[in-house]
Short mmCIF file of C-alpha atoms in Angstrom, two decimals:
data_model
loop_
_atom_site.label_atom_id
_atom_site.label_comp_id
_atom_site.label_asym_id
_atom_site.label_seq_id
_atom_site.Cartn_x
_atom_site.Cartn_y
_atom_site.Cartn_z
CA MET A 1 0.00 0.00 0.00
CA THR A 2 1.29 3.49 -0.84
CA PRO A 3 1.93 5.48 2.36
CA VAL A 4 -0.76 8.06 3.03
CA SER A 5 0.14 11.24 4.91
CA SER A 6 -2.22 12.09 7.76
CA HIS A 7 -2.23 15.70 8.93
CA SER A 8 -3.30 17.62 11.98
CA PRO A 9 -6.79 19.20 12.13
CA HIS A 10 -5.48 22.38 10.47
CA GLY A 11 -3.63 20.53 7.71
CA GLN A 12 -0.38 22.31 8.49
CA SER A 13 1.73 19.58 10.09
CA PRO A 14 1.77 15.80 10.54
CA LEU A 15 -0.63 14.31 13.05
CA ARG A 16 1.16 13.99 16.40
CA THR A 17 0.23 10.86 18.37
CA VAL A 18 1.39 9.41 21.65
CA GLN A 19 1.16 5.64 22.18
CA VAL A 20 1.06 4.74 25.89
CA LEU A 21 2.12 1.22 26.80
CA GLY A 22 2.60 -0.52 30.13
CA GLY A 23 5.10 -2.93 28.65
CA GLY A 24 3.93 -6.05 30.48
CA ASN A 25 1.92 -7.75 27.73
CA ALA A 26 3.73 -9.25 24.75
CA GLY A 27 0.71 -9.06 22.46
CA SER A 28 0.01 -5.37 23.10
CA SER A 29 3.71 -4.48 22.89
CA ALA A 30 4.09 -6.19 19.52
CA HIS A 31 0.91 -4.47 18.34
CA VAL A 32 2.24 -1.04 19.33
CA ARG A 33 5.46 -1.68 17.41
CA SER A 34 3.49 -2.75 14.34
CA LEU A 35 1.16 0.23 14.70
CA ALA A 36 4.06 2.65 15.13
CA ALA A 37 5.74 1.35 11.98
CA GLY A 38 2.55 1.66 9.94
CA LEU A 39 1.71 5.13 11.23
CA VAL A 40 5.21 6.49 10.63
CA ALA A 41 5.11 5.11 7.09
CA ARG A 42 1.91 7.13 6.55
CA GLY A 43 3.45 10.38 7.73
CA VAL A 44 2.23 10.35 11.33
CA LYS A 45 4.56 11.49 14.11
CA VAL A 46 4.61 8.80 16.80
CA THR A 47 5.98 8.92 20.34
CA VAL A 48 5.86 5.68 22.32
CA CYS A 49 5.74 6.05 26.10
CA ALA A 50 6.80 2.74 27.59
CA PRO A 51 9.32 1.31 30.06
CA SER A 52 12.90 1.08 28.76
CA ASP A 53 12.86 -2.73 28.83
CA ALA A 54 9.98 -2.70 26.35
CA GLU A 55 12.05 -0.48 24.05
CA CYS A 56 14.97 -2.90 24.35
CA THR A 57 12.76 -5.82 23.34
CA TYR A 58 10.57 -4.21 20.70
CA ASP A 59 12.80 -1.44 19.31
CA PHE A 60 10.09 1.19 18.81
CA THR A 61 12.71 3.69 17.66
CA GLY A 62 13.64 1.27 14.88
CA THR A 63 10.25 2.03 13.31
CA GLY A 64 11.01 5.74 13.15
CA ALA A 65 9.05 6.53 16.32
CA GLU A 66 10.44 8.38 19.32
CA HIS A 67 10.63 6.47 22.61
CA VAL A 68 10.22 8.09 26.03
CA HIS A 69 10.79 6.02 29.15
CA VAL A 70 7.71 6.08 31.38
CA PRO A 71 7.65 3.50 34.22
CA ARG A 72 4.70 1.16 34.71
CA SER A 73 3.83 2.93 37.96
CA SER A 74 0.96 5.43 38.20
CA ASP A 75 2.80 7.54 40.80
CA PRO A 76 2.85 11.35 40.41
CA VAL A 77 6.35 11.38 38.85
CA SER A 78 5.38 8.92 36.09
CA VAL A 79 2.09 10.71 35.43
CA ALA A 80 3.89 14.06 35.25
CA ALA A 81 6.39 12.64 32.76
CA LEU A 82 3.54 11.33 30.62
CA ARG A 83 1.65 14.64 30.89
CA ALA A 84 4.69 16.50 29.55
CA VAL A 85 4.93 14.20 26.51
CA CYS A 86 1.19 14.49 25.79
CA ALA A 87 1.19 18.29 25.99
CA ASP A 88 1.68 18.75 22.24
CA ALA A 89 -0.16 15.63 21.07
CA ASP A 90 -3.14 15.78 18.73
CA LEU A 91 -4.28 12.38 20.02
CA VAL A 92 -3.26 9.87 22.71
CA HIS A 93 -3.71 6.13 22.24
CA ALA A 94 -3.31 3.89 25.30
CA HIS A 95 -3.01 0.10 25.34
CA GLY A 96 -4.04 -2.00 28.32
CA LEU A 97 -5.80 -1.05 31.54
CA HIS A 98 -2.94 0.38 33.59
CA ALA A 99 -1.41 2.33 30.71
CA SER A 100 -4.87 3.71 29.93
CA PHE A 101 -5.39 4.77 33.55
CA ARG A 102 -2.07 6.65 33.48
CA ALA A 103 -3.16 8.36 30.27
CA VAL A 104 -6.46 9.41 31.88
CA LEU A 105 -4.56 10.93 34.82
CA ALA A 106 -2.09 12.66 32.50
CA LEU A 107 -4.83 14.21 30.36
CA GLY A 108 -7.05 15.20 33.27
CA GLY A 109 -7.59 18.87 34.02
CA ARG A 110 -6.39 20.15 30.64
CA ARG A 111 -8.24 23.10 29.13
CA VAL A 112 -7.88 21.65 25.64
CA ARG A 113 -9.45 18.21 25.43
CA THR A 114 -7.13 15.76 23.70
CA PRO A 115 -8.89 12.72 22.19
CA LEU A 116 -8.05 9.49 24.02
CA VAL A 117 -8.30 6.18 22.18
CA VAL A 118 -8.04 3.04 24.30
CA THR A 119 -7.37 -0.40 22.86
CA TRP A 120 -8.63 -3.09 25.23
CA HIS A 121 -6.51 -6.14 24.37
CA ASP A 122 -7.61 -8.30 27.30
CA ARG A 123 -9.43 -7.97 30.59
CA ALA A 124 -7.28 -7.85 33.70
CA TYR A 125 -8.19 -10.49 36.28
CA ALA A 126 -7.83 -10.59 40.05
CA GLU A 127 -9.66 -11.78 43.15
CA GLY A 128 -10.78 -10.14 46.35
CA ALA A 129 -10.00 -6.48 47.04
CA ARG A 130 -7.77 -6.21 43.98
CA ALA A 131 -10.67 -7.28 41.76
CA HIS A 132 -12.74 -4.35 43.07
CA LEU A 133 -9.83 -2.00 42.35
CA LEU A 134 -9.49 -3.27 38.79
CA ARG A 135 -13.20 -2.86 38.10
CA ALA A 136 -13.01 0.71 39.45
CA LEU A 137 -10.07 1.46 37.16
CA GLU A 138 -11.97 -0.01 34.21
CA ARG A 139 -14.99 2.23 34.88
CA ARG A 140 -12.75 5.30 35.14
CA VAL A 141 -10.95 4.50 31.88
CA MET A 142 -14.03 3.50 29.89
CA LYS A 143 -15.92 6.66 30.83
CA ALA A 144 -12.95 8.93 30.08
CA ALA A 145 -11.99 7.41 26.71
CA THR A 146 -13.22 9.10 23.54
CA VAL A 147 -13.23 5.77 21.69
CA VAL A 148 -12.61 2.26 23.03
CA LEU A 149 -11.41 -0.37 20.56
CA GLY A 150 -12.08 -3.88 21.85
CA THR A 151 -10.10 -6.64 20.16
CA THR A 152 -13.02 -9.09 20.53
CA SER A 153 -16.80 -8.76 20.54
CA GLY A 154 -16.84 -9.77 24.20
CA LEU A 155 -14.49 -6.94 25.13
CA VAL A 156 -16.60 -4.45 23.17
CA ASP A 157 -19.71 -5.59 25.05
CA GLY A 158 -17.81 -5.37 28.33
CA ALA A 159 -16.64 -1.84 27.54
CA ARG A 160 -20.20 -0.73 26.86
CA ARG A 161 -21.46 -2.29 30.09
CA THR A 162 -18.65 -0.53 31.97
CA GLY A 163 -19.64 2.89 30.69
CA ALA A 164 -17.81 3.47 27.40
CA ARG A 165 -19.43 6.21 25.33
CA ASP A 166 -18.15 4.81 22.04
CA ALA A 167 -16.94 1.20 21.90
CA ARG A 168 -16.06 -0.48 18.61
CA LEU A 169 -14.63 -3.77 17.43
CA GLY A 170 -10.96 -3.29 16.63
CA PRO A 171 -9.32 -6.67 16.05
CA VAL A 172 -5.55 -6.41 15.86
CA ALA A 173 -3.32 -8.30 13.46
CA LEU A 174 -0.80 -10.86 14.63
CA PRO A 175 2.54 -9.05 14.41
CA VAL A 176 5.79 -10.92 13.89
CA ARG A 177 7.52 -11.73 17.16
CA PRO A 178 10.71 -9.69 17.78
CA GLY A 179 13.73 -11.38 16.26
CA ASN A 180 11.65 -13.56 13.92
CA GLU A 181 11.19 -11.20 10.99
CA ALA A 182 13.39 -13.43 8.85
CA GLY A 183 14.56 -16.91 9.61
CA PRO A 184 17.97 -17.63 8.12
CA GLU A 185 17.54 -21.36 8.39
CA ASP A 186 15.18 -23.66 6.54
CA PRO A 187 12.20 -24.57 8.79
CA ASP A 188 12.14 -28.10 7.37
CA ARG A 189 15.74 -28.50 8.48
CA LEU A 190 15.11 -26.92 11.87
CA ARG A 191 12.18 -29.20 12.66
CA PRO A 192 14.06 -32.50 13.21
CA LYS A 193 16.90 -30.66 14.95
CA LEU A 194 14.55 -29.00 17.42
CA ARG A 195 12.56 -32.19 18.01
CA ALA A 196 15.81 -34.03 18.75
CA GLU A 197 16.85 -31.36 21.25
CA LEU A 198 13.50 -31.67 23.01
CA GLY A 199 13.51 -35.48 23.03
CA ALA A 200 10.62 -35.98 20.60
CA VAL A 201 12.29 -37.73 17.67
CA GLU A 202 9.99 -40.75 17.49
CA ARG A 203 7.05 -39.53 19.52
CA PRO A 204 4.35 -36.87 19.01
CA LEU A 205 5.23 -33.35 20.14
CA LEU A 206 2.52 -31.21 21.76
CA VAL A 207 3.22 -27.53 22.46
CA ALA A 208 1.55 -25.07 24.85
CA VAL A 209 2.66 -21.46 25.31
CA GLY A 210 1.93 -19.02 28.12
CA SER A 211 2.83 -17.93 31.63
CA LEU A 212 2.63 -20.56 34.37
CA GLU A 213 -0.43 -19.13 36.08
CA TRP A 214 -3.73 -20.59 37.24
CA HIS A 215 -5.86 -19.14 34.45
CA ARG A 216 -3.74 -20.93 31.83
CA GLY A 217 -5.21 -24.26 32.92
CA TYR A 218 -1.93 -26.19 33.09
CA ASP A 219 -3.21 -28.29 35.99
CA VAL A 220 -5.89 -29.51 33.58
CA LEU A 221 -3.18 -30.17 31.01
CA LEU A 222 -1.27 -32.33 33.49
CA ASP A 223 -4.44 -34.24 34.35
CA ALA A 224 -4.92 -34.94 30.64
CA ALA A 225 -1.27 -35.99 30.28
CA ARG A 226 -1.94 -38.79 32.78
CA VAL A 227 -4.29 -40.28 30.17
CA TRP A 228 -2.14 -40.02 27.06
CA ARG A 229 1.08 -41.09 28.81
CA ARG A 230 -0.26 -44.62 28.31
CA LEU A 231 0.02 -44.24 24.54
CA ASP A 232 2.92 -45.93 22.77
CA PRO A 233 4.87 -43.84 22.14
CA ALA A 234 3.72 -41.34 24.76
CA PRO A 235 3.45 -37.77 23.41
CA LEU A 236 5.81 -35.20 24.86
CA VAL A 237 4.21 -31.96 26.02
CA VAL A 238 6.46 -28.88 25.93
CA VAL A 239 5.21 -25.83 27.83
CA ALA A 240 6.97 -22.58 26.88
CA GLY A 241 6.51 -20.03 29.63
CA GLU A 242 7.49 -19.05 33.14
CA GLY A 243 5.51 -18.10 36.21
CA PRO A 244 4.63 -18.59 39.87
CA LEU A 245 3.27 -22.14 39.46
CA ARG A 246 6.53 -23.63 38.15
CA ALA A 247 7.48 -25.43 41.39
CA GLU A 248 3.98 -26.82 41.88
CA LEU A 249 3.68 -28.04 38.28
CA GLN A 250 7.21 -29.47 38.25
CA GLY A 251 6.47 -31.34 41.47
CA ARG A 252 3.46 -33.01 39.88
CA ILE A 253 5.38 -33.84 36.71
CA GLU A 254 8.10 -35.59 38.71
CA SER A 255 5.89 -37.34 41.26
CA GLU A 256 3.41 -38.62 38.66
CA GLY A 257 5.94 -39.39 35.94
CA LEU A 258 4.21 -37.18 33.37
CA PRO A 259 5.68 -36.69 29.87
CA VAL A 260 5.74 -32.92 30.23
CA LEU A 261 8.68 -30.53 29.87
CA LEU A 262 8.51 -27.04 31.36
CA ALA A 263 10.81 -25.28 28.91
CA GLY A 264 10.75 -21.81 30.47
CA ARG A 265 10.68 -18.64 28.42
CA ARG A 266 11.54 -19.29 24.78
CA ASP A 267 12.36 -16.85 22.01
CA ASP A 268 11.76 -19.48 19.33
CA VAL A 269 8.02 -20.08 19.75
CA PRO A 270 7.37 -20.00 15.96
CA ASP A 271 10.01 -22.71 15.55
CA LEU A 272 8.47 -24.75 18.38
CA LEU A 273 5.07 -24.58 16.71
CA ALA A 274 6.52 -25.48 13.32
CA ALA A 275 8.00 -28.61 14.91
CA ALA A 276 4.82 -29.58 16.78
CA ASP A 277 2.18 -32.14 15.89
CA LEU A 278 -0.50 -30.35 17.93
CA ALA A 279 -0.83 -27.03 19.77
CA LEU A 280 -2.70 -26.94 23.08
CA LEU A 281 -4.58 -24.07 24.71
CA PRO A 282 -6.24 -25.37 27.92
CA ALA A 283 -7.00 -21.90 29.33
CA ARG A 284 -9.71 -21.24 31.89
CA ARG A 285 -10.20 -17.73 30.48
CA GLU A 286 -9.01 -15.98 27.33
CA THR A 287 -10.89 -12.74 26.74
CA GLY A 288 -8.54 -11.31 24.11
CA ARG A 289 -7.23 -12.58 20.77
CA SER A 290 -5.03 -15.51 21.70
CA VAL A 291 -1.58 -15.14 20.15
CA LEU A 292 -0.96 -18.89 20.39
CA ALA A 293 -4.20 -19.71 18.56
CA GLN A 294 -3.30 -17.32 15.76
CA GLU A 295 0.27 -18.56 15.47
CA ALA A 296 -0.85 -22.19 15.43
CA LEU A 297 -3.34 -21.67 12.61
CA HIS A 298 -0.85 -19.60 10.62
CA ALA A 299 1.71 -22.40 11.07
CA ARG A 300 -0.82 -25.05 9.96
CA VAL A 301 -0.60 -26.82 13.31
CA PRO A 302 -3.84 -28.47 14.52
CA LEU A 303 -5.09 -26.73 17.66
CA VAL A 304 -6.97 -28.14 20.65
CA ALA A 305 -8.35 -25.29 22.76
CA ALA A 306 -10.74 -24.61 25.60
CA GLU A 307 -14.00 -23.07 24.46
CA VAL A 308 -13.68 -19.85 26.46
CA GLY A 309 -13.84 -16.10 25.91
CA GLY A 310 -12.83 -14.96 22.45
CA ILE A 311 -11.48 -18.34 21.29
CA PRO A 312 -14.59 -19.58 19.40
CA GLU A 313 -14.96 -16.23 17.60
CA LEU A 314 -11.27 -16.25 16.67
CA VAL A 315 -10.86 -19.83 15.40
CA GLY A 316 -14.33 -20.71 14.11
CA ASP A 317 -14.37 -24.37 13.03
CA ALA A 318 -10.60 -24.49 12.56
CA ALA A 319 -9.78 -25.97 15.99
CA GLU A 320 -10.92 -28.79 18.22
CA LEU A 321 -12.75 -27.07 21.09
CA VAL A 322 -13.30 -28.66 24.49
CA GLN A 323 -14.99 -27.44 27.65
CA ALA A 324 -12.73 -25.42 29.94
CA GLY A 325 -11.47 -27.45 32.89
CA ASP A 326 -12.42 -30.78 31.27
CA ALA A 327 -9.25 -32.87 31.45
CA ARG A 328 -10.94 -35.96 30.03
CA GLY A 329 -12.32 -33.98 27.09
CA LEU A 330 -8.87 -32.52 26.42
CA ALA A 331 -7.24 -35.94 26.62
CA ASP A 332 -9.82 -37.52 24.32
CA ALA A 333 -9.46 -34.73 21.77
CA VAL A 334 -5.67 -35.12 21.70
CA VAL A 335 -5.75 -38.89 21.48
CA GLY A 336 -8.39 -38.75 18.75
CA LEU A 337 -6.43 -36.29 16.62
CA LEU A 338 -3.14 -38.13 17.02
CA GLY A 339 -4.82 -41.25 15.70
CA ASP A 340 -6.62 -39.57 12.81
CA PRO A 341 -4.37 -37.92 10.19
CA VAL A 342 -7.40 -37.10 8.03
CA ARG A 343 -8.91 -34.97 10.80
CA ARG A 344 -5.58 -33.26 11.36
CA ASP A 345 -5.33 -32.42 7.66
CA GLY A 346 -8.89 -31.06 7.78
CA LEU A 347 -8.02 -28.76 10.67
CA ARG A 348 -4.94 -27.51 8.82
CA ALA A 349 -7.00 -26.65 5.74
CA ARG A 350 -9.70 -24.92 7.77
CA GLY A 351 -7.01 -23.10 9.73
CA VAL A 352 -5.60 -21.57 6.55
CA ARG A 353 -9.07 -20.38 5.52
CA GLN A 354 -9.82 -18.98 8.98
CA ALA A 355 -6.49 -17.15 9.21
CA ALA A 356 -7.25 -15.49 5.87
CA THR A 357 -10.27 -13.78 7.50
CA TRP A 358 -8.13 -12.05 10.16
CA PRO A 359 -6.95 -8.49 9.56
CA THR A 360 -3.46 -7.91 8.25
CA GLU A 361 -1.10 -5.45 9.95
CA ASP A 362 -1.79 -3.01 7.10
CA GLU A 363 -5.55 -3.30 7.58
CA THR A 364 -5.19 -2.84 11.34
CA VAL A 365 -3.18 0.36 10.86
CA ALA A 366 -5.70 1.65 8.31
CA GLN A 367 -8.61 1.11 10.73
CA VAL A 368 -6.82 2.84 13.59
CA LEU A 369 -5.81 5.75 11.36
CA SER A 370 -9.42 6.18 10.23
CA VAL A 371 -10.40 6.56 13.90
CA TYR A 372 -7.62 9.10 14.40
CA ASP A 373 -8.77 11.11 11.39
CA GLU A 374 -12.38 11.03 12.60
CA LEU A 375 -11.39 12.39 16.01
CA THR A 376 -8.97 15.07 14.82
CA GLN A 377 -10.71 16.48 11.76
CA PRO A 378 -12.25 19.92 12.37
CA THR A 379 -16.03 20.05 12.77
CA PRO A 380 -17.49 21.89 9.79
CA LEU A 381 -19.35 25.11 10.52
CA LEU A 382 -23.02 24.94 9.67
#
């Protein structure tokens, strides 16, 4: 697509935008990098406010954007730093709940109202008193935002219930993971090498990706592994991710003799998926657009996923869906697919068709830019 220059309301200078990012979510961080690159290519001036470690990982300045370090904290110093950056902005776009709350604080009390766009990538989860705090933050952000873009229909509905004045569906594309823009090695050659390293040369390889936390449903995954460990050969499950449940999960794996490897954080997830026979997503909740689900379908890897949140809307009929928390259902689905190459081929074909319906990075940038133009164009005098 030929770059299109977007100008300020008076048509005298490029549109000046500030992207506010907390830096804790890989999906939103990759989206901001993709968005920054697309906006800069269209003549928009972009400043990304994010922690320095996010800049180190995602290289926002490499897109032509400016990066300003703003800590994840919402303390007065961080808010003041953000307020200074936003002073000359035509529009502010915040990603994620906490980054959006900081943007609301930074823009509060200004005589000139700066449009605030919020992209709601996922819904923050907590229990007890913290849950009440999160819901209060959500209400504050939703009511203050000029436009809320929810990445799934469920998030759009949630934004409206929480008080958003203007909530719209804004699905985001699946950006390339940092460091994987171009693979120098042949994937077909990498596959047997990686499987050998993992210990899955002559056995099925199942891959799950995500932090080791309760909502990921890895306890259900281990329960299911007790069933398919009786297969000959027993599939190996590789879990790429780190988190607070590592010791508990590792204890179960060792005490029950489960064919599961906790591989920790990996920077080669696309390669892991390319080497896998099946991808697994046993989550208890998944309100956003699952990165793993998208990567699996793009990689033509059959997916078995829990039927929760935005998953059914995202994958359609291109995945084997099971009830969340149902270890027996998960085990049966895996065993059935491993024994049925025709079904696996069918899922691969449907996955290609489903992935073709998702927005590209170019289409995502174009939609966001149309919102920017709508909010910054001068109102005609009647």
